[in-house]
Coordinates of C-alpha atoms in Angstrom, one line a residue:
Chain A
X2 CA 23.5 -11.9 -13.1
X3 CA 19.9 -11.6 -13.0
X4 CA 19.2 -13.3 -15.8
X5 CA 21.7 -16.2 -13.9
X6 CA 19.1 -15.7 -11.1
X7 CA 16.1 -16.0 -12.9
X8 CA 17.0 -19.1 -14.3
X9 CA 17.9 -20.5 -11.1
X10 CA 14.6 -20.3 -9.8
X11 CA 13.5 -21.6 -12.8
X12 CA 14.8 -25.1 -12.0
X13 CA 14.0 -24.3 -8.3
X14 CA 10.4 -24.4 -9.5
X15 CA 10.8 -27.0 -11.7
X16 CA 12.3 -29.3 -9.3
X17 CA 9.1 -28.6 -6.8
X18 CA 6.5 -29.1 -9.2
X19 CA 8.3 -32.3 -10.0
X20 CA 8.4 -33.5 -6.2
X21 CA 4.5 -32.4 -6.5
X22 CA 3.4 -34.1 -9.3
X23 CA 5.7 -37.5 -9.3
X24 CA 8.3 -38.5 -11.7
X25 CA 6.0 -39.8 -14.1
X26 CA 4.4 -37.1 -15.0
X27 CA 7.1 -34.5 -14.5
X28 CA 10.4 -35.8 -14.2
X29 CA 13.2 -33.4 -12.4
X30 CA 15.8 -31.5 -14.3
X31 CA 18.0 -33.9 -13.3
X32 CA 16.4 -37.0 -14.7
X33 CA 15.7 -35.1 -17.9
X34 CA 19.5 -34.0 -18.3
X35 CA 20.5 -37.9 -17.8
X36 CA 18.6 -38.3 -21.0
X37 CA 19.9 -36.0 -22.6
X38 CA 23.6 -36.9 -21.8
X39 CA 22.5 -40.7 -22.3
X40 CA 21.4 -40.2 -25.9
X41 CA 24.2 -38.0 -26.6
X42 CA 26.7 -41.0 -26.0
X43 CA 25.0 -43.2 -28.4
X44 CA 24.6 -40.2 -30.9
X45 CA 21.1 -40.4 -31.9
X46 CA 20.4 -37.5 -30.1
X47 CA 22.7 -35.6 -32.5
X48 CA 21.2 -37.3 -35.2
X49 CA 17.4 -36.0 -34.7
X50 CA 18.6 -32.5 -33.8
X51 CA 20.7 -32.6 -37.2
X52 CA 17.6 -33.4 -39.3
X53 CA 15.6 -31.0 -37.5
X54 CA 18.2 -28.1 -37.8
X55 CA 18.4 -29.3 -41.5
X56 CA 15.0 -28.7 -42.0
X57 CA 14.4 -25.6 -39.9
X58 CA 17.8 -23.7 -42.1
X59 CA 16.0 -25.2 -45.4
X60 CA 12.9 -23.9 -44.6
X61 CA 13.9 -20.6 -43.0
X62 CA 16.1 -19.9 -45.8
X63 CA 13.3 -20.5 -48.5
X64 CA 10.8 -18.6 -46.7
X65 CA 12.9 -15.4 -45.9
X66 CA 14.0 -14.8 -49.6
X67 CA 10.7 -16.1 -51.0
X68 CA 9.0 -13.3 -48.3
X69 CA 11.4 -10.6 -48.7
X70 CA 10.9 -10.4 -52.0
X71 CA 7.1 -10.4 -52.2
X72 CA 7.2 -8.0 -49.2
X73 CA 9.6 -6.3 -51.2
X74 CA 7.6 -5.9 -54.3
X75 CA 4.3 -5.3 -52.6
X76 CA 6.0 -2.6 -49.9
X77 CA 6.7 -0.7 -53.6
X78 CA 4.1 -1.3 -56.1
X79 CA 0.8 -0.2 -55.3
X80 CA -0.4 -3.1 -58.1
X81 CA 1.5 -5.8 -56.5
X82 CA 0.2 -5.0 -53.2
X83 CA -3.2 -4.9 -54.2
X84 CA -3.1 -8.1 -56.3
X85 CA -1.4 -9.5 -53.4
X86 CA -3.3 -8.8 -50.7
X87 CA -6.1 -11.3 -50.7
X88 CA -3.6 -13.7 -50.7
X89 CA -1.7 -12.6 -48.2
X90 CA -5.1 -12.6 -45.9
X91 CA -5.9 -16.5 -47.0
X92 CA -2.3 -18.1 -46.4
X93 CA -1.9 -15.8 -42.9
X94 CA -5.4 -17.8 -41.7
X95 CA -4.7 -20.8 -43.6
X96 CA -3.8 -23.2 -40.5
X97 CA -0.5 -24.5 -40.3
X98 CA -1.7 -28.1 -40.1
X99 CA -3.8 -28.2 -42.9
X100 CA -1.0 -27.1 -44.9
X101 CA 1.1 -29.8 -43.8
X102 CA -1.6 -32.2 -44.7
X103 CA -2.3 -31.0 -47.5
X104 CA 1.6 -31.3 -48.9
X105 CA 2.3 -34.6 -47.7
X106 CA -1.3 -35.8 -50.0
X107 CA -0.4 -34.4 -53.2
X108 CA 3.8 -34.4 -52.7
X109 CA 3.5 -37.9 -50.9
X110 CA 5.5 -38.1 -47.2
X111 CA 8.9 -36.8 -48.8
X112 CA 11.8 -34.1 -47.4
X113 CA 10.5 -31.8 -50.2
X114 CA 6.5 -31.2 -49.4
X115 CA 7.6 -31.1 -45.4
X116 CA 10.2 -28.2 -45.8
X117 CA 7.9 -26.6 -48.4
X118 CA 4.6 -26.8 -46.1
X119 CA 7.2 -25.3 -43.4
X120 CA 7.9 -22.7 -45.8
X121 CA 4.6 -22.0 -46.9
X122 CA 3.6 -21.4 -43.3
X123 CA 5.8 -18.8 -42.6
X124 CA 5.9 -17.2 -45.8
X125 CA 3.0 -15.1 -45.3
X126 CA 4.7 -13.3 -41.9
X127 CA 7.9 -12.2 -43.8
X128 CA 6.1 -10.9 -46.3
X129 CA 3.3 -8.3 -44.0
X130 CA 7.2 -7.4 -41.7
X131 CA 8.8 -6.7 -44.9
X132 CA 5.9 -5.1 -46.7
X133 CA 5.6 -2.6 -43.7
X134 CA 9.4 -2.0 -44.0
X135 CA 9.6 -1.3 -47.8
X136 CA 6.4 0.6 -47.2
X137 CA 8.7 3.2 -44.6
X138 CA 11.4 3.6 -47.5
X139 CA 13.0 7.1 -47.6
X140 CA 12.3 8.4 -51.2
X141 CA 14.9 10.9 -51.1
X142 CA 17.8 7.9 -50.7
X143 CA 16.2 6.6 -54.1
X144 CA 16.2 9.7 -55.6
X145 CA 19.8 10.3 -54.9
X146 CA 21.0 6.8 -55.7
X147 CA 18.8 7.7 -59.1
X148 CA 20.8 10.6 -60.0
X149 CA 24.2 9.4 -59.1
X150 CA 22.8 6.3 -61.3
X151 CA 24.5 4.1 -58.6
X152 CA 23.6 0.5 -60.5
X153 CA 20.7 -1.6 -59.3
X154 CA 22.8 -4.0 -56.9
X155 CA 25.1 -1.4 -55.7
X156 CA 22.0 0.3 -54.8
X157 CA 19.9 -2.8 -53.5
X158 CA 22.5 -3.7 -51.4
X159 CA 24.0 0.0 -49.9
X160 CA 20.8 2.0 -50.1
X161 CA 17.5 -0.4 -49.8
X162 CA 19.1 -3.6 -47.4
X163 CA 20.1 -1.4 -44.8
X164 CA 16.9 0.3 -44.5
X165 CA 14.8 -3.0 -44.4
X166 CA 17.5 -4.5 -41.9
X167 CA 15.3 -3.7 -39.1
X168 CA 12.4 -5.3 -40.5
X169 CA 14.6 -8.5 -41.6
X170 CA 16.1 -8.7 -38.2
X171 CA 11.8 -8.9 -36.5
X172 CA 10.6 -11.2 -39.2
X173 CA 13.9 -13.3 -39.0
X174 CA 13.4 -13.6 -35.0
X175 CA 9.7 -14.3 -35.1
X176 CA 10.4 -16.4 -38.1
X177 CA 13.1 -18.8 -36.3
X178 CA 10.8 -19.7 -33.5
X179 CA 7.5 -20.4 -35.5
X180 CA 9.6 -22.3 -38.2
X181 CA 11.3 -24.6 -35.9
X182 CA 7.8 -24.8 -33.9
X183 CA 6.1 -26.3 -37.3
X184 CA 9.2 -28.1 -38.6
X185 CA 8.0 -30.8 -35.3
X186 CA 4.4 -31.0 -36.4
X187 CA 5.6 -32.1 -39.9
X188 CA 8.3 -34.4 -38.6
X189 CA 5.6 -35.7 -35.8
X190 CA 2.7 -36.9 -39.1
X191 CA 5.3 -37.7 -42.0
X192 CA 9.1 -38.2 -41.4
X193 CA 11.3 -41.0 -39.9
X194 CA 13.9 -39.2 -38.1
X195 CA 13.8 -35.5 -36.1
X196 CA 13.1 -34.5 -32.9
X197 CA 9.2 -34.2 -33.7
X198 CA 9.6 -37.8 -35.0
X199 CA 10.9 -38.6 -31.4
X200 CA 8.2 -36.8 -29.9
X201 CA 6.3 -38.6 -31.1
X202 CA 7.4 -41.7 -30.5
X203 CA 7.9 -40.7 -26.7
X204 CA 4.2 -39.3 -26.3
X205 CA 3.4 -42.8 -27.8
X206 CA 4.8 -44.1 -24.6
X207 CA 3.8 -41.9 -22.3
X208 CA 8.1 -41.0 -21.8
X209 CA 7.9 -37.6 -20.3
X210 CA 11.5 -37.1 -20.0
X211 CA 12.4 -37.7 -23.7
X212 CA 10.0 -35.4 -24.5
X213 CA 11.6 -32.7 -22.6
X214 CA 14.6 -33.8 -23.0
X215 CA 14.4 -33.5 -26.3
X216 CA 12.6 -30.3 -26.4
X217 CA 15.0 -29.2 -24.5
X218 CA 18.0 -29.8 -26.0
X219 CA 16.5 -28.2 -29.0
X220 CA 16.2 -24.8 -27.4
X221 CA 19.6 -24.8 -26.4
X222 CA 20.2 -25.6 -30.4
X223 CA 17.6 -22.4 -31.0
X224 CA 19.7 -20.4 -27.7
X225 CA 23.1 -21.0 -29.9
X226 CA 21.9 -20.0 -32.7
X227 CA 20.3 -16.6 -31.3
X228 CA 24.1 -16.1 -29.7
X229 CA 26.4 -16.7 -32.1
X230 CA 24.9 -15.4 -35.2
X231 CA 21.6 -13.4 -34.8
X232 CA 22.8 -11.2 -32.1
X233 CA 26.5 -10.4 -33.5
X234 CA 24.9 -9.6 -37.2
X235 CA 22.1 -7.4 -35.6
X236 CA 24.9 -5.4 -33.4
X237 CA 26.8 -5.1 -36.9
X238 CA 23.8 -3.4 -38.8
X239 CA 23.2 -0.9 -36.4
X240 CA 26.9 0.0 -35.6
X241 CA 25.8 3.7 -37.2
X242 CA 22.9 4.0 -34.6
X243 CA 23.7 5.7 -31.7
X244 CA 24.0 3.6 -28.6
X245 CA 22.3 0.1 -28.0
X246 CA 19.4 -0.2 -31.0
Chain B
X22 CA 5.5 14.1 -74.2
X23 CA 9.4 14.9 -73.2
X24 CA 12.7 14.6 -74.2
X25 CA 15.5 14.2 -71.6
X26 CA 18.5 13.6 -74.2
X27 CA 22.0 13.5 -73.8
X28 CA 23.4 14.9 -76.5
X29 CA 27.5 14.3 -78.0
X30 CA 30.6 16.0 -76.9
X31 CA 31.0 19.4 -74.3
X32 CA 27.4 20.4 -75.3
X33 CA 25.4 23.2 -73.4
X34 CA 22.6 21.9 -71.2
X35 CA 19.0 23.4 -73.5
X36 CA 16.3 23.0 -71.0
X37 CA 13.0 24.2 -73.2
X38 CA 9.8 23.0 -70.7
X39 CA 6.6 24.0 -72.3
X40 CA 4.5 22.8 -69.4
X41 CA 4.6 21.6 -65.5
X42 CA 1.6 21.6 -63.9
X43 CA 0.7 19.9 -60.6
X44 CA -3.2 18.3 -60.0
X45 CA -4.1 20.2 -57.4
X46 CA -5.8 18.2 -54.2
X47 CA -9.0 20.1 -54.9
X48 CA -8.7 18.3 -58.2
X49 CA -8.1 21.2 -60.6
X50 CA -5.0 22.0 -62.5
X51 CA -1.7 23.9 -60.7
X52 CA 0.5 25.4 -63.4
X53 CA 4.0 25.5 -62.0
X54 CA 6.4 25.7 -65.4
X55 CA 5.2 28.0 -68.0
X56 CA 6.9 27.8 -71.2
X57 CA 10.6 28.1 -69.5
X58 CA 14.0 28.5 -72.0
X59 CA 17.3 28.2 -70.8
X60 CA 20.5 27.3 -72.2
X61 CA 23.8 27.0 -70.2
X62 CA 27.1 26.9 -72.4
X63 CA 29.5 23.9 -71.5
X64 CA 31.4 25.0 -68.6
X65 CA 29.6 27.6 -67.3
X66 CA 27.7 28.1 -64.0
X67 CA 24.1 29.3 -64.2
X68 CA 22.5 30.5 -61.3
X69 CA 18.2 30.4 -61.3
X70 CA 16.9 33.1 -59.1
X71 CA 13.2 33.8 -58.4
X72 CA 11.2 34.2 -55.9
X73 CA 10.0 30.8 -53.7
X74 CA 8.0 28.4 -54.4
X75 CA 8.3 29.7 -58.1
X76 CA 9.4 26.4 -59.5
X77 CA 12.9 26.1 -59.2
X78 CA 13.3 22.9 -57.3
X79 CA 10.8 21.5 -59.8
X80 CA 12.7 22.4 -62.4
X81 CA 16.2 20.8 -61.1
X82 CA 14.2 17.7 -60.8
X83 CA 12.9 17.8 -64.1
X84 CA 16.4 18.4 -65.2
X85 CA 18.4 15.7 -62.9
X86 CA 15.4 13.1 -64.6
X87 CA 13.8 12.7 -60.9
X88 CA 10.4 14.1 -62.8
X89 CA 9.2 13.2 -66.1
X90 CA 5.9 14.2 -66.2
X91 CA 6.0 17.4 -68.2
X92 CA 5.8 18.9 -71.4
X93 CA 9.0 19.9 -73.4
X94 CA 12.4 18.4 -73.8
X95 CA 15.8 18.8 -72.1
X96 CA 19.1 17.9 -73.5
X97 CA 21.9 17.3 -70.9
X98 CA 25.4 17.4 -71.8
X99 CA 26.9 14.0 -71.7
X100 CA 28.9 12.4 -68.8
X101 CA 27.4 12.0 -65.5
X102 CA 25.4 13.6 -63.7
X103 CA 25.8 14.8 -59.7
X104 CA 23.1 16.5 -57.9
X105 CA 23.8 18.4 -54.3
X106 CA 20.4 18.5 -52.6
X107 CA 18.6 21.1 -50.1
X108 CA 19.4 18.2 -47.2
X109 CA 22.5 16.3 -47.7
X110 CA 21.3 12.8 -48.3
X111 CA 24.0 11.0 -47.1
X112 CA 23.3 6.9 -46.0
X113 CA 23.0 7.5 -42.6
X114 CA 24.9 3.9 -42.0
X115 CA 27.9 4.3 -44.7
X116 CA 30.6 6.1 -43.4
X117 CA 31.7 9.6 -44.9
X118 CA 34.2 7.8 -47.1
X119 CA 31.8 5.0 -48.4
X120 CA 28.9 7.5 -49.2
X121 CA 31.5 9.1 -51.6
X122 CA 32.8 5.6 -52.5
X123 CA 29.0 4.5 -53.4
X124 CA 28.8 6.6 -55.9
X125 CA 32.2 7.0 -57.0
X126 CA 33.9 3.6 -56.9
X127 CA 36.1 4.1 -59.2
X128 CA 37.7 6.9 -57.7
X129 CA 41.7 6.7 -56.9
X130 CA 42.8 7.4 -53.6
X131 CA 44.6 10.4 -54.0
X132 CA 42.1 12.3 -56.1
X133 CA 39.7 11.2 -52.6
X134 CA 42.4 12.7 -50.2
X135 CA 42.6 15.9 -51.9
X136 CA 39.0 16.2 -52.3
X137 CA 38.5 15.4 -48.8
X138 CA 41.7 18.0 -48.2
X139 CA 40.0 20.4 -49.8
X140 CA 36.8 20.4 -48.1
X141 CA 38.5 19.7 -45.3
X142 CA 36.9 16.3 -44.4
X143 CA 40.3 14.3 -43.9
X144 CA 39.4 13.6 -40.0
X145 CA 36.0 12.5 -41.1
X146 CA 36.2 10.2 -43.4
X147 CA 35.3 6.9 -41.1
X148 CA 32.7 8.9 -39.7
X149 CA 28.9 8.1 -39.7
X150 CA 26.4 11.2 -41.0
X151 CA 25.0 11.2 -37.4
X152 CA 28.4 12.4 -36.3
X153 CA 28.4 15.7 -38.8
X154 CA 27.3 19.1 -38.2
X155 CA 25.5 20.4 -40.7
X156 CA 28.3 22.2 -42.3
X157 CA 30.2 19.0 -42.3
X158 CA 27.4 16.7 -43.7
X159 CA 26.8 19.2 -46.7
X160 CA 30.8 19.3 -47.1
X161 CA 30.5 15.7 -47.5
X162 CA 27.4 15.9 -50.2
X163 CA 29.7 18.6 -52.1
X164 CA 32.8 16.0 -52.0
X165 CA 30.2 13.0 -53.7
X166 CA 29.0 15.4 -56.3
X167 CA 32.4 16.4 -57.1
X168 CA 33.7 12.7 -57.1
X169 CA 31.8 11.4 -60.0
X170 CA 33.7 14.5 -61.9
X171 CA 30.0 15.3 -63.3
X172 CA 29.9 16.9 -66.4
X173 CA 26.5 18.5 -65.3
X174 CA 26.2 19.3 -61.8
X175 CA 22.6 20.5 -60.0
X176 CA 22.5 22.6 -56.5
X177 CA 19.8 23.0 -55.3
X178 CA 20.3 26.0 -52.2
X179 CA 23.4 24.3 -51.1
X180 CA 24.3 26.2 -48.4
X181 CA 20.7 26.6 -47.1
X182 CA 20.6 26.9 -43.0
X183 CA 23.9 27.4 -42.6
X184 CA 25.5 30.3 -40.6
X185 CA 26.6 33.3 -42.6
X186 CA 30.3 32.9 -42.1
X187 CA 30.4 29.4 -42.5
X188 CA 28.3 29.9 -45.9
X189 CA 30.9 31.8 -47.3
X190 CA 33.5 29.6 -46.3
X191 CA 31.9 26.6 -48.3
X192 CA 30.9 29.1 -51.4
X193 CA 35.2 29.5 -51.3
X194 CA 35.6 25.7 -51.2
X195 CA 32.9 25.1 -53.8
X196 CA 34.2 28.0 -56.3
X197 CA 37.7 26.8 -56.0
X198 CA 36.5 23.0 -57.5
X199 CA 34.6 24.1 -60.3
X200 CA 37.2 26.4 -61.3
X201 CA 39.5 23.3 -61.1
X202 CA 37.1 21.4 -63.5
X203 CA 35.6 21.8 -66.6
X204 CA 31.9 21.2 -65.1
X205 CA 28.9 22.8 -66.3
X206 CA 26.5 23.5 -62.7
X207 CA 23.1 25.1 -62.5
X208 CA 23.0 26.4 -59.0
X209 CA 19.3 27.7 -57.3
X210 CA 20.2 30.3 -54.9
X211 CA 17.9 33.0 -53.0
X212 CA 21.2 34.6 -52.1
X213 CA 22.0 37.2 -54.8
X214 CA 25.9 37.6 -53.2
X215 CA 26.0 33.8 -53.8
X216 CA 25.2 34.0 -57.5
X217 CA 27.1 37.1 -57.8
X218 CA 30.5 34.6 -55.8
X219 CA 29.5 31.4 -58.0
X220 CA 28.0 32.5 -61.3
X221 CA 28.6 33.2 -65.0
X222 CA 24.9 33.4 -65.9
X223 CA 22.0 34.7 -63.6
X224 CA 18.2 33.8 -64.6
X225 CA 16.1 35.6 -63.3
X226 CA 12.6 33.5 -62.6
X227 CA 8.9 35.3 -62.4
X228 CA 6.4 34.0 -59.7
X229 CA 4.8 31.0 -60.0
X230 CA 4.1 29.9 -62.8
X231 CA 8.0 30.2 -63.8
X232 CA 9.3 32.0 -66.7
X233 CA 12.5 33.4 -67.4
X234 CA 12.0 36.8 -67.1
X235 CA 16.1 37.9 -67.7
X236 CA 19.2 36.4 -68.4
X237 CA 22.1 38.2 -66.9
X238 CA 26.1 37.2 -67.8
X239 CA 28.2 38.1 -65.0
X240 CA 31.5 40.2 -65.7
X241 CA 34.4 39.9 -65.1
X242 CA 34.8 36.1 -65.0
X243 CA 34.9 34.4 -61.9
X244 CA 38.6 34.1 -61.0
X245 CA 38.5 38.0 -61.8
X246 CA 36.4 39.1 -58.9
X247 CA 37.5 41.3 -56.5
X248 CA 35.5 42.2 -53.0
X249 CA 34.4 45.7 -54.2
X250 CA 33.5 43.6 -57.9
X251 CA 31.1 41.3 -56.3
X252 CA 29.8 44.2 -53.9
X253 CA 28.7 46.1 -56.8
X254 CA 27.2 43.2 -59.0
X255 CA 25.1 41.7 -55.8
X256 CA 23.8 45.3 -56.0
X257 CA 23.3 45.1 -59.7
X258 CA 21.8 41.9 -59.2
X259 CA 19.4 43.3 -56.6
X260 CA 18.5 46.2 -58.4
X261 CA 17.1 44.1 -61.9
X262 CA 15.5 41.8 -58.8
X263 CA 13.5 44.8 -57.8
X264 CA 12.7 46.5 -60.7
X265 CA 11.1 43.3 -62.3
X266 CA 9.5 41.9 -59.0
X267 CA 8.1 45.5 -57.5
X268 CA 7.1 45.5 -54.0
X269 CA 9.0 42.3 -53.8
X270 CA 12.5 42.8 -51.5
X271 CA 15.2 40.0 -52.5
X272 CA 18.0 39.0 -49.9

């Protein structure tokens, strides 16, 4: 209900500043929603969101496994972290643009260098969220799951998993919003179709309301996304805990 | 260099530890083991008793494999090995059933019912650790050791912190299961009526660093024990406690 609230005075506000500042440059929720609904008819709406969804699950998927294992490995070996660590500092402060640009020179402007400069980006953040998590393991679960010689996936899965789940569930959060965040700049410099690509094209022209609308409509994507599948699998790995996690 | 073997067939567990020894934080040496011989006969219970922080838990860890860094060698009888710790160790987000189940996955259901039965965990099984007493959580480490049917099973003070009566209770449950199976169990125990309830062997440990001062076999066998029989051996048992620890009083 509150929530319900704040969001109506969100568009309340909205719609003032838009009065304010002219429909140029800030066009009213209403306007914004007629684009929406205007480029869902004709589909192309669906189409940009598609790629960019594409390219945010690609890229989210490669970085999480690619960062939970190094965060993995590093959380547990002392040598590995060490090794690692350097590294970790340069590709945390390496800025997400020049990575991009840098892919799309040596790759050339293909599908591949923009999901792996996505990747690459957020690589770095799993790994510190995880490495903190396998950092807090309980030693006296391993030793248990030693003596019992439970096998290496049986134990992965039963006895490690659920004690990084926390730590998965931050870095996969903070991870969705940066990655979708840096999937635009790539599709804004080097790919036809996305709703960076339309960005783009709108900021080219000045089009205020396909920009939101577009940006927009993406959140609601993000929203879904949060609602559907983040939220229920985060309420299922901590049925055990007492009360709300 | 060390050893940890598993040798053929219902073979005794030979423990023969030359040296443990800690580095100290101040940087110089800690002897813990010294030159500690034990051998357990298939099937029998041992029960190590010394005074604390002699050594024992170090040397249930050395056995179970958890530490390798010492000198000597230690053959394990074969099959698999179950291990009841001080705290349960249960996965605090597995239920009751699938802690058993994780390391036992290949039990059948009715050999899990009657162990549950038995321990009286039947209403517990869907329930999380954070739902357990204390009793109830180390009823449930008990019921995982005893699932893997372990040919060599390690307890470490089993029944530590738990109320007198209840203590007892559980040293019933646990006596009745190995004498239901042909397991071989080294138990560590301050509790000489314990040893005296569970035991076929006593070792008797020195101060740290740990030796085996005395091995004592227990008569009659278990099953054989009356109330007045175990009275009198826990004051057996007390009596060699005191008279090779002086000035030392034993619970």
């Amino acid at each position: 209900m509150l929530r319900l609230l704040s969001l109506v005075l969100f568009l309340a506000l909205w719609s003032a500043g838009a009065a304010f500042a002219g429909a140029r440059l800030l066009p009213g929720p209403e306007a914004v929603l007629a684009a929406i609904l205007a480029d869902a008819r004709t589909g192309t709406l669906f189409l940009h969101l598609g790629a960019t969804l594409a390219r945010v699950a690609l890229a989210f998927a490669l970085a999480m496994s690619i960062g939970t294992a190094l965060g993995i490995l590093m959380g547990r070996s002392r040598l590995a972290d060490r090794i690692g660590d350097p590294w970790l500092v340069v590709f945390l402060n390496l800025p997400a643009l020049v990575v991009i640009v840098l892919a799309y020179i040596w790759a050339g402007l293909t599908e591949t260098a923009a999901v792996l400069a996505v990747a690459v980006n957020k690589i770095p953040n799993a790994v510190v969220t995880v490495r903190e998590g396998a950092r807090a393991l309980d030693p006296a679960l391993d030793e248990m799951a030693r003596v019992f010689a439970v096998p290496r996936l049986r134990a992965f899965r039963h006895v490690l998993l659920p004690q990084l789940a926390p730590y998965l569930a931050a870095a996969s959060r903070a991870g969705l919003s940066l990655v979708w965040k840096i999937v635009l700049i790539v599709e804004l410099l080097g790919r036809p179709n996305g709703v960076g690509f339309e960005i783009g094209v709108a900021f080219q022209l000045f089009d205020v309301t396909r920009i939101l609308a577009y940006a927009l409509a993406f959140i609601a994507v993000i929203l879904l996304i949060e609602l559907v599948l983040v939220q229920p699998l985060e309420r299922h790995a901590s049925r055990w805990r007492a009360g709300p996690a | 260099m060390n050893d940890t073997r598993r040798a053929g067939g219902p073979a005794p567990l030979e423990v023969r530890i030359a040296r443990k020894a800690y580095r100290a934080a101040s940087g110089g040496r800690l002897d813990v083991l010294d030159d500690v011989t034990l051998a357990l006969p298939a099937g029998e219970v041992g029960a190590l008793i010394g005074p604390s922080g002699c050594g024992k838990t170090t040397m249930l860890r050395i056995i179970a494999g958890l530490d390798r860094d010492y000198d000597g060698t230690v053959r394990r009888p074969a099959g698999r090995l179950a291990m009841v710790f001080q705290e349960p160790r249960l996965l605090p987000w597995r239920t009751v059933e699938d802690n058993v189940r994780l390391v036992a996955p290949d039990i059948d259901d009715a050999a899990l019912t009657r162990l549950f039965d038995l321990l009286e965990l039947s209403a517990h099984r869907t329930h999380f650790p954070r739902e357990l007493s204390l009793g109830l959580a180390r009823r449930a480490a008990l019921a995982r050791a005893f699932a893997v049917d372990p040919a060599l099973l390690l307890l470490d003070e089993p029944f530590v912190s738990l109320d007198a009566a209840l203590a007892v209770r559980l040293r019933e449950e646990l006596a009745l299961l190995i004498d239901q199976r042909a397991v071989t169990a080294l138990l560590v125990t301050h509790d000489l009526a314990e040893a005296a309830r569970l035991a076929d062997r006593v070792f008797l440990l020195s101060p740290r660093p740990a030796r085996v001062l005395a091995e004592i076999p227990l008569r009659p066998a278990r099953r054989d024990r009356s109330e007045t029989a175990l009275a009198t051996m826990t004051a057996q048992l007390t009596e060699r406690v005191a008279a090779l620890a002086p000035g030392r009083t034993q619970k």
